[in-house]
């Protein structure tokens, strides 16, 4: 796989799209992003000291109904990177990687789907390593802060690239989603709020919640543990 390093770029996800017609897997890494993107169009703070990369992969015979596995793979790769430094992360459905309740990384997946198949995917990851988090310190954490020591940026980058290229099973993802079996607070995209028991995550990415004796399958919602 080709790996390209950049000093600065607006967004690695946007930059790597120039290779969508190449048919060749590639990773682009930037020291800093000036226009990093998160989910739902949010901006992503991308100051020097973090790992900011996008991985472009091409597929054959990859059913679109299995597309969630790409997101699951990215979350596991980030988790395994943290584990390499003796940390104990967990995944909050669908793809937030947390350390002690704080967000360690941002993950943005953009898939190209045609004829019921995933043809390519761009997986963008912003991993906090040494970067200052500023006003986000209440909700975000870096590898260095969590480890209580300076985590070398090149070492974290190397582990992440290596983990992104490893194969995983869906069980690798499920084993890190630790609120399953517990009571959770659900806020659906329409604003409805209720409590239920998180039962499991389907391979298609939908979260199964038991509510009032009935099973509800969620494609998108805000989830938190019931306090």
PDB file of C-alpha atoms in Angstrom:
ATOM      1  CA  UNK A   1       0.000   0.000   0.000  1.00  0.00           C
ATOM      2  CA  UNK A   2       1.298   3.459  -0.905  1.00  0.00           C
ATOM      3  CA  UNK A   3       1.673   5.945   1.961  1.00  0.00           C
ATOM      4  CA  UNK A   4       1.855   9.673   1.289  1.00  0.00           C
ATOM      5  CA  UNK A   5       2.969  12.233   3.889  1.00  0.00           C
ATOM      6  CA  UNK A   6       1.864  15.871   3.837  1.00  0.00           C
ATOM      7  CA  UNK A   7       2.919  18.767   6.035  1.00  0.00           C
ATOM      8  CA  UNK A   8      -0.506  20.413   5.961  1.00  0.00           C
ATOM      9  CA  UNK A   9      -3.786  19.896   4.146  1.00  0.00           C
ATOM     10  CA  UNK A  10      -7.359  21.074   4.433  1.00  0.00           C
ATOM     11  CA  UNK A  11      -8.747  17.578   4.956  1.00  0.00           C
ATOM     12  CA  UNK A  12      -7.056  14.242   4.307  1.00  0.00           C
ATOM     13  CA  UNK A  13     -10.437  12.766   3.345  1.00  0.00           C
ATOM     14  CA  UNK A  14     -10.938  15.425   0.679  1.00  0.00           C
ATOM     15  CA  UNK A  15      -7.342  15.224  -0.530  1.00  0.00           C
ATOM     16  CA  UNK A  16      -7.364  11.444  -0.987  1.00  0.00           C
ATOM     17  CA  UNK A  17     -10.435  11.606  -3.232  1.00  0.00           C
ATOM     18  CA  UNK A  18      -8.144  12.553  -6.117  1.00  0.00           C
ATOM     19  CA  UNK A  19      -7.118   8.857  -6.154  1.00  0.00           C
ATOM     20  CA  UNK A  20     -10.636   7.407  -6.354  1.00  0.00           C
ATOM     21  CA  UNK A  21     -10.120   6.398  -9.985  1.00  0.00           C
ATOM     22  CA  UNK A  22      -6.693   4.866  -9.392  1.00  0.00           C
ATOM     23  CA  UNK A  23      -7.937   1.500  -8.133  1.00  0.00           C
ATOM     24  CA  UNK A  24      -4.954   1.360  -5.792  1.00  0.00           C
ATOM     25  CA  UNK A  25      -5.146   1.292  -1.995  1.00  0.00           C
ATOM     26  CA  UNK A  26      -3.433   4.251  -0.379  1.00  0.00           C
ATOM     27  CA  UNK A  27      -2.960   6.073   2.929  1.00  0.00           C
ATOM     28  CA  UNK A  28      -2.494   9.832   3.208  1.00  0.00           C
ATOM     29  CA  UNK A  29      -1.101  11.322   6.423  1.00  0.00           C
ATOM     30  CA  UNK A  30      -0.878  14.996   7.372  1.00  0.00           C
ATOM     31  CA  UNK A  31       0.912  16.644  10.287  1.00  0.00           C
ATOM     32  CA  UNK A  32      -1.916  19.172  10.492  1.00  0.00           C
ATOM     33  CA  UNK A  33      -5.347  19.767   8.971  1.00  0.00           C
ATOM     34  CA  UNK A  34      -6.850  23.198   8.505  1.00  0.00           C
ATOM     35  CA  UNK A  35     -10.325  21.924   7.633  1.00  0.00           C
ATOM     36  CA  UNK A  36     -10.667  18.566   9.346  1.00  0.00           C
ATOM     37  CA  UNK A  37     -14.153  17.069   9.124  1.00  0.00           C
ATOM     38  CA  UNK A  38     -16.107  15.092  11.677  1.00  0.00           C
ATOM     39  CA  UNK A  39     -19.483  13.398  11.486  1.00  0.00           C
ATOM     40  CA  UNK A  40     -22.623  15.428  10.706  1.00  0.00           C
ATOM     41  CA  UNK A  41     -20.474  18.105   9.056  1.00  0.00           C
ATOM     42  CA  UNK A  42     -18.784  19.128  12.312  1.00  0.00           C
ATOM     43  CA  UNK A  43     -15.256  20.517  12.224  1.00  0.00           C
ATOM     44  CA  UNK A  44     -12.470  18.443  13.754  1.00  0.00           C
ATOM     45  CA  UNK A  45      -9.648  20.146  15.652  1.00  0.00           C
ATOM     46  CA  UNK A  46      -6.420  19.038  13.958  1.00  0.00           C
ATOM     47  CA  UNK A  47      -3.437  20.779  15.511  1.00  0.00           C
ATOM     48  CA  UNK A  48       0.103  19.408  15.290  1.00  0.00           C
ATOM     49  CA  UNK A  49       0.783  16.474  17.581  1.00  0.00           C
ATOM     50  CA  UNK A  50      -2.055  14.221  16.469  1.00  0.00           C
ATOM     51  CA  UNK A  51      -2.230  11.516  13.825  1.00  0.00           C
ATOM     52  CA  UNK A  52      -4.428  12.619  10.922  1.00  0.00           C
ATOM     53  CA  UNK A  53      -4.811  10.095   8.149  1.00  0.00           C
ATOM     54  CA  UNK A  54      -7.178   8.797   5.519  1.00  0.00           C
ATOM     55  CA  UNK A  55      -7.095   5.282   4.116  1.00  0.00           C
ATOM     56  CA  UNK A  56      -8.533   4.587   0.667  1.00  0.00           C
ATOM     57  CA  UNK A  57      -9.415   0.957  -0.036  1.00  0.00           C
ATOM     58  CA  UNK A  58     -10.995  -0.717  -3.041  1.00  0.00           C
ATOM     59  CA  UNK A  59     -13.163  -3.835  -2.851  1.00  0.00           C
ATOM     60  CA  UNK A  60     -14.589  -6.613  -4.989  1.00  0.00           C
ATOM     61  CA  UNK A  61     -17.751  -8.514  -4.128  1.00  0.00           C
ATOM     62  CA  UNK A  62     -18.350  -6.555  -0.916  1.00  0.00           C
ATOM     63  CA  UNK A  63     -22.142  -6.469  -0.252  1.00  0.00           C
ATOM     64  CA  UNK A  64     -23.376  -3.033   0.790  1.00  0.00           C
ATOM     65  CA  UNK A  65     -25.276  -4.548   3.725  1.00  0.00           C
ATOM     66  CA  UNK A  66     -21.886  -5.351   5.278  1.00  0.00           C
ATOM     67  CA  UNK A  67     -20.577  -1.779   4.996  1.00  0.00           C
ATOM     68  CA  UNK A  68     -20.692  -1.258   8.766  1.00  0.00           C
ATOM     69  CA  UNK A  69     -17.736  -3.636   9.073  1.00  0.00           C
ATOM     70  CA  UNK A  70     -15.546  -0.865   7.617  1.00  0.00           C
ATOM     71  CA  UNK A  71     -16.481   1.479  10.459  1.00  0.00           C
ATOM     72  CA  UNK A  72     -16.126  -1.310  13.008  1.00  0.00           C
ATOM     73  CA  UNK A  73     -12.668  -2.114  11.663  1.00  0.00           C
ATOM     74  CA  UNK A  74     -11.554   1.504  12.061  1.00  0.00           C
ATOM     75  CA  UNK A  75     -12.792   1.663  15.663  1.00  0.00           C
ATOM     76  CA  UNK A  76     -10.978  -1.568  16.507  1.00  0.00           C
ATOM     77  CA  UNK A  77      -7.766  -0.312  14.857  1.00  0.00           C
ATOM     78  CA  UNK A  78      -7.840   2.819  17.036  1.00  0.00           C
ATOM     79  CA  UNK A  79      -8.597   0.707  20.114  1.00  0.00           C
ATOM     80  CA  UNK A  80      -5.724  -1.666  19.408  1.00  0.00           C
ATOM     81  CA  UNK A  81      -3.403   1.302  18.983  1.00  0.00           C
ATOM     82  CA  UNK A  82      -4.337   2.553  22.450  1.00  0.00           C
ATOM     83  CA  UNK A  83      -3.924  -0.944  23.859  1.00  0.00           C
ATOM     84  CA  UNK A  84      -0.369  -1.024  22.507  1.00  0.00           C
ATOM     85  CA  UNK A  85       0.445   1.654  25.100  1.00  0.00           C
ATOM     86  CA  UNK A  86      -1.105  -0.260  28.001  1.00  0.00           C
ATOM     87  CA  UNK A  87      -4.446   1.573  27.863  1.00  0.00           C
ATOM     88  CA  UNK A  88      -7.929   0.094  28.134  1.00  0.00           C
ATOM     89  CA  UNK A  89     -10.266   1.748  25.609  1.00  0.00           C
ATOM     90  CA  UNK A  90     -13.877   0.943  24.910  1.00  0.00           C
ATOM     91  CA  UNK A  91     -16.083   1.581  21.907  1.00  0.00           C
ATOM     92  CA  UNK A  92     -19.277   3.570  22.267  1.00  0.00           C
ATOM     93  CA  UNK A  93     -21.631   2.596  19.463  1.00  0.00           C
ATOM     94  CA  UNK A  94     -21.219   3.135  16.659  1.00  0.00           C
ATOM     95  CA  UNK A  95     -17.570   4.219  16.434  1.00  0.00           C
ATOM     96  CA  UNK A  96     -16.469   6.463  19.297  1.00  0.00           C
ATOM     97  CA  UNK A  97     -13.316   5.174  20.997  1.00  0.00           C
ATOM     98  CA  UNK A  98     -13.255   6.278  24.642  1.00  0.00           C
ATOM     99  CA  UNK A  99     -10.721   6.277  27.441  1.00  0.00           C
ATOM    100  CA  UNK A 100     -12.239   6.853  30.886  1.00  0.00           C
ATOM    101  CA  UNK A 101     -15.327   8.270  29.201  1.00  0.00           C
ATOM    102  CA  UNK A 102     -13.451  10.759  27.008  1.00  0.00           C
ATOM    103  CA  UNK A 103     -13.118  10.644  23.235  1.00  0.00           C
ATOM    104  CA  UNK A 104      -9.726   9.574  21.927  1.00  0.00           C
ATOM    105  CA  UNK A 105     -10.263   9.887  18.186  1.00  0.00           C
ATOM    106  CA  UNK A 106     -12.585  11.023  15.437  1.00  0.00           C
ATOM    107  CA  UNK A 107     -13.569   8.573  12.687  1.00  0.00           C
ATOM    108  CA  UNK A 108     -15.279   9.535   9.436  1.00  0.00           C
ATOM    109  CA  UNK A 109     -16.122   6.878   6.830  1.00  0.00           C
ATOM    110  CA  UNK A 110     -17.190   7.695   3.271  1.00  0.00           C
ATOM    111  CA  UNK A 111     -18.177   4.738   1.103  1.00  0.00           C
ATOM    112  CA  UNK A 112     -18.781   4.532  -2.624  1.00  0.00           C
ATOM    113  CA  UNK A 113     -21.647   2.106  -3.280  1.00  0.00           C
ATOM    114  CA  UNK A 114     -22.817   0.926  -6.682  1.00  0.00           C
ATOM    115  CA  UNK A 115     -25.054  -1.962  -7.685  1.00  0.00           C
ATOM    116  CA  UNK A 116     -25.551  -3.064  -4.095  1.00  0.00           C
ATOM    117  CA  UNK A 117     -21.804  -3.354  -3.469  1.00  0.00           C
ATOM    118  CA  UNK A 118     -19.195  -1.234  -1.722  1.00  0.00           C
ATOM    119  CA  UNK A 119     -16.694  -0.317  -4.415  1.00  0.00           C
ATOM    120  CA  UNK A 120     -14.365   1.793  -2.277  1.00  0.00           C
ATOM    121  CA  UNK A 121     -14.127   3.421   1.114  1.00  0.00           C
ATOM    122  CA  UNK A 122     -12.305   6.366   2.613  1.00  0.00           C
ATOM    123  CA  UNK A 123     -11.654   6.013   6.330  1.00  0.00           C
ATOM    124  CA  UNK A 124     -10.533   9.245   7.973  1.00  0.00           C
ATOM    125  CA  UNK A 125      -9.065   9.080  11.481  1.00  0.00           C
ATOM    126  CA  UNK A 126      -7.885  11.855  13.754  1.00  0.00           C
ATOM    127  CA  UNK A 127      -6.089  10.344  16.758  1.00  0.00           C
ATOM    128  CA  UNK A 128      -5.101  12.510  19.727  1.00  0.00           C
ATOM    129  CA  UNK A 129      -1.512  11.755  20.713  1.00  0.00           C
ATOM    130  CA  UNK A 130       0.459  14.832  21.834  1.00  0.00           C
ATOM    131  CA  UNK A 131      -1.798  17.599  20.602  1.00  0.00           C
ATOM    132  CA  UNK A 132      -3.261  20.230  22.906  1.00  0.00           C
ATOM    133  CA  UNK A 133      -7.019  19.769  23.221  1.00  0.00           C
ATOM    134  CA  UNK A 134      -7.814  23.214  24.590  1.00  0.00           C
ATOM    135  CA  UNK A 135     -11.484  23.700  25.431  1.00  0.00           C
ATOM    136  CA  UNK A 136     -12.198  20.088  24.427  1.00  0.00           C
ATOM    137  CA  UNK A 137     -10.292  18.679  27.417  1.00  0.00           C
ATOM    138  CA  UNK A 138     -13.557  18.065  29.263  1.00  0.00           C
ATOM    139  CA  UNK A 139     -14.747  15.609  26.606  1.00  0.00           C
ATOM    140  CA  UNK A 140     -11.578  14.501  24.787  1.00  0.00           C
ATOM    141  CA  UNK A 141      -8.285  12.884  25.780  1.00  0.00           C
ATOM    142  CA  UNK A 142      -4.926  12.148  24.172  1.00  0.00           C
ATOM    143  CA  UNK A 143      -2.846   8.977  24.339  1.00  0.00           C
ATOM    144  CA  UNK A 144      -0.146  10.873  26.236  1.00  0.00           C
ATOM    145  CA  UNK A 145      -2.545  12.228  28.836  1.00  0.00           C
ATOM    146  CA  UNK A 146      -4.191   8.839  29.363  1.00  0.00           C
ATOM    147  CA  UNK A 147      -0.853   7.017  29.564  1.00  0.00           C
ATOM    148  CA  UNK A 148       0.666   9.590  31.918  1.00  0.00           C
ATOM    149  CA  UNK A 149       3.748   9.876  29.716  1.00  0.00           C
ATOM    150  CA  UNK A 150       4.784  11.190  26.332  1.00  0.00           C
ATOM    151  CA  UNK A 151       3.662   8.796  23.619  1.00  0.00           C
ATOM    152  CA  UNK A 152       5.914   9.193  20.544  1.00  0.00           C
ATOM    153  CA  UNK A 153       3.888  10.430  17.582  1.00  0.00           C
ATOM    154  CA  UNK A 154       5.677   8.238  15.038  1.00  0.00           C
ATOM    155  CA  UNK A 155       5.114   5.170  17.228  1.00  0.00           C
ATOM    156  CA  UNK A 156       1.386   5.822  17.535  1.00  0.00           C
ATOM    157  CA  UNK A 157       1.174   6.458  13.794  1.00  0.00           C
ATOM    158  CA  UNK A 158       2.995   3.219  13.032  1.00  0.00           C
ATOM    159  CA  UNK A 159       0.706   1.137  15.220  1.00  0.00           C
ATOM    160  CA  UNK A 160      -2.400   2.723  13.698  1.00  0.00           C
ATOM    161  CA  UNK A 161      -1.273   2.072  10.124  1.00  0.00           C
ATOM    162  CA  UNK A 162      -0.377  -1.503  11.012  1.00  0.00           C
ATOM    163  CA  UNK A 163      -3.714  -2.107  12.729  1.00  0.00           C
ATOM    164  CA  UNK A 164      -5.675  -0.651   9.822  1.00  0.00           C
ATOM    165  CA  UNK A 165      -4.124  -3.256   7.540  1.00  0.00           C
ATOM    166  CA  UNK A 166      -4.915  -6.189   9.816  1.00  0.00           C
ATOM    167  CA  UNK A 167      -8.022  -8.284   9.394  1.00  0.00           C
ATOM    168  CA  UNK A 168     -10.494  -8.284  12.270  1.00  0.00           C
ATOM    169  CA  UNK A 169     -13.640 -10.192  13.147  1.00  0.00           C
ATOM    170  CA  UNK A 170     -16.925  -8.615  14.185  1.00  0.00           C
ATOM    171  CA  UNK A 171     -16.313 -10.143  17.625  1.00  0.00           C
ATOM    172  CA  UNK A 172     -13.241  -7.883  17.959  1.00  0.00           C
ATOM    173  CA  UNK A 173     -15.648  -4.953  17.742  1.00  0.00           C
ATOM    174  CA  UNK A 174     -18.407  -6.384  19.935  1.00  0.00           C
ATOM    175  CA  UNK A 175     -15.940  -7.290  22.676  1.00  0.00           C
ATOM    176  CA  UNK A 176     -15.081  -3.613  23.119  1.00  0.00           C
ATOM    177  CA  UNK A 177     -18.681  -2.309  23.203  1.00  0.00           C
ATOM    178  CA  UNK A 178     -19.057  -2.576  26.952  1.00  0.00           C
ATOM    179  CA  UNK A 179     -22.478  -1.046  27.579  1.00  0.00           C
ATOM    180  CA  UNK A 180     -24.227  -4.076  26.061  1.00  0.00           C
ATOM    181  CA  UNK A 181     -26.494  -5.697  28.616  1.00  0.00           C
ATOM    182  CA  UNK A 182     -26.837  -2.425  30.542  1.00  0.00           C
ATOM    183  CA  UNK A 183     -29.556   0.198  30.870  1.00  0.00           C
ATOM    184  CA  UNK A 184     -28.940   3.136  28.540  1.00  0.00           C
ATOM    185  CA  UNK A 185     -30.470   6.493  27.756  1.00  0.00           C
ATOM    186  CA  UNK A 186     -31.432   6.840  24.096  1.00  0.00           C
ATOM    187  CA  UNK A 187     -31.970  10.087  22.223  1.00  0.00           C
ATOM    188  CA  UNK A 188     -33.239   9.314  18.728  1.00  0.00           C
ATOM    189  CA  UNK A 189     -32.501  11.597  15.784  1.00  0.00           C
ATOM    190  CA  UNK A 190     -36.054  12.960  15.963  1.00  0.00           C
ATOM    191  CA  UNK A 191     -35.526  14.004  19.565  1.00  0.00           C
ATOM    192  CA  UNK A 192     -37.459  11.232  21.331  1.00  0.00           C
ATOM    193  CA  UNK A 193     -35.744  10.257  24.587  1.00  0.00           C
ATOM    194  CA  UNK A 194     -36.228   7.037  26.558  1.00  0.00           C
ATOM    195  CA  UNK A 195     -34.437   4.382  28.577  1.00  0.00           C
ATOM    196  CA  UNK A 196     -33.888   0.785  27.555  1.00  0.00           C
ATOM    197  CA  UNK A 197     -31.517  -2.124  27.757  1.00  0.00           C
ATOM    198  CA  UNK A 198     -28.776  -2.317  25.110  1.00  0.00           C
ATOM    199  CA  UNK A 199     -28.998  -5.894  23.847  1.00  0.00           C
ATOM    200  CA  UNK A 200     -26.525  -6.075  20.976  1.00  0.00           C
ATOM    201  CA  UNK A 201     -25.181  -4.646  17.731  1.00  0.00           C
ATOM    202  CA  UNK A 202     -26.185  -6.336  14.481  1.00  0.00           C
ATOM    203  CA  UNK A 203     -23.557  -6.906  11.755  1.00  0.00           C
ATOM    204  CA  UNK A 204     -25.353  -4.232   9.691  1.00  0.00           C
ATOM    205  CA  UNK A 205     -24.527  -1.728  12.443  1.00  0.00           C
ATOM    206  CA  UNK A 206     -27.967  -1.322  13.996  1.00  0.00           C
ATOM    207  CA  UNK A 207     -28.128  -1.220  17.786  1.00  0.00           C
ATOM    208  CA  UNK A 208     -30.749  -3.435  19.374  1.00  0.00           C
ATOM    209  CA  UNK A 209     -32.423  -1.938  22.448  1.00  0.00           C
ATOM    210  CA  UNK A 210     -35.082  -3.625  24.565  1.00  0.00           C
ATOM    211  CA  UNK A 211     -37.804  -1.140  25.477  1.00  0.00           C
ATOM    212  CA  UNK A 212     -40.909  -2.109  27.404  1.00  0.00           C
ATOM    213  CA  UNK A 213     -40.500  -5.754  26.495  1.00  0.00           C
ATOM    214  CA  UNK A 214     -40.124  -4.982  22.801  1.00  0.00           C
ATOM    215  CA  UNK A 215     -37.009  -4.925  20.626  1.00  0.00           C
ATOM    216  CA  UNK A 216     -36.079  -1.664  18.861  1.00  0.00           C
ATOM    217  CA  UNK A 217     -33.406  -1.498  16.158  1.00  0.00           C
ATOM    218  CA  UNK A 218     -31.612   1.835  15.909  1.00  0.00           C
ATOM    219  CA  UNK A 219     -29.620   3.034  12.915  1.00  0.00           C
ATOM    220  CA  UNK A 220     -28.700   6.381  14.472  1.00  0.00           C
ATOM    221  CA  UNK A 221     -29.110   7.743  18.006  1.00  0.00           C
ATOM    222  CA  UNK A 222     -27.204   9.269  20.903  1.00  0.00           C
ATOM    223  CA  UNK A 223     -26.527   6.656  23.581  1.00  0.00           C
ATOM    224  CA  UNK A 224     -25.345   7.109  27.164  1.00  0.00           C
ATOM    225  CA  UNK A 225     -25.290   4.890  30.223  1.00  0.00           C
ATOM    226  CA  UNK A 226     -28.222   5.394  32.558  1.00  0.00           C
ATOM    227  CA  UNK A 227     -26.999   7.072  35.772  1.00  0.00           C
TER     228      UNK A 227
END
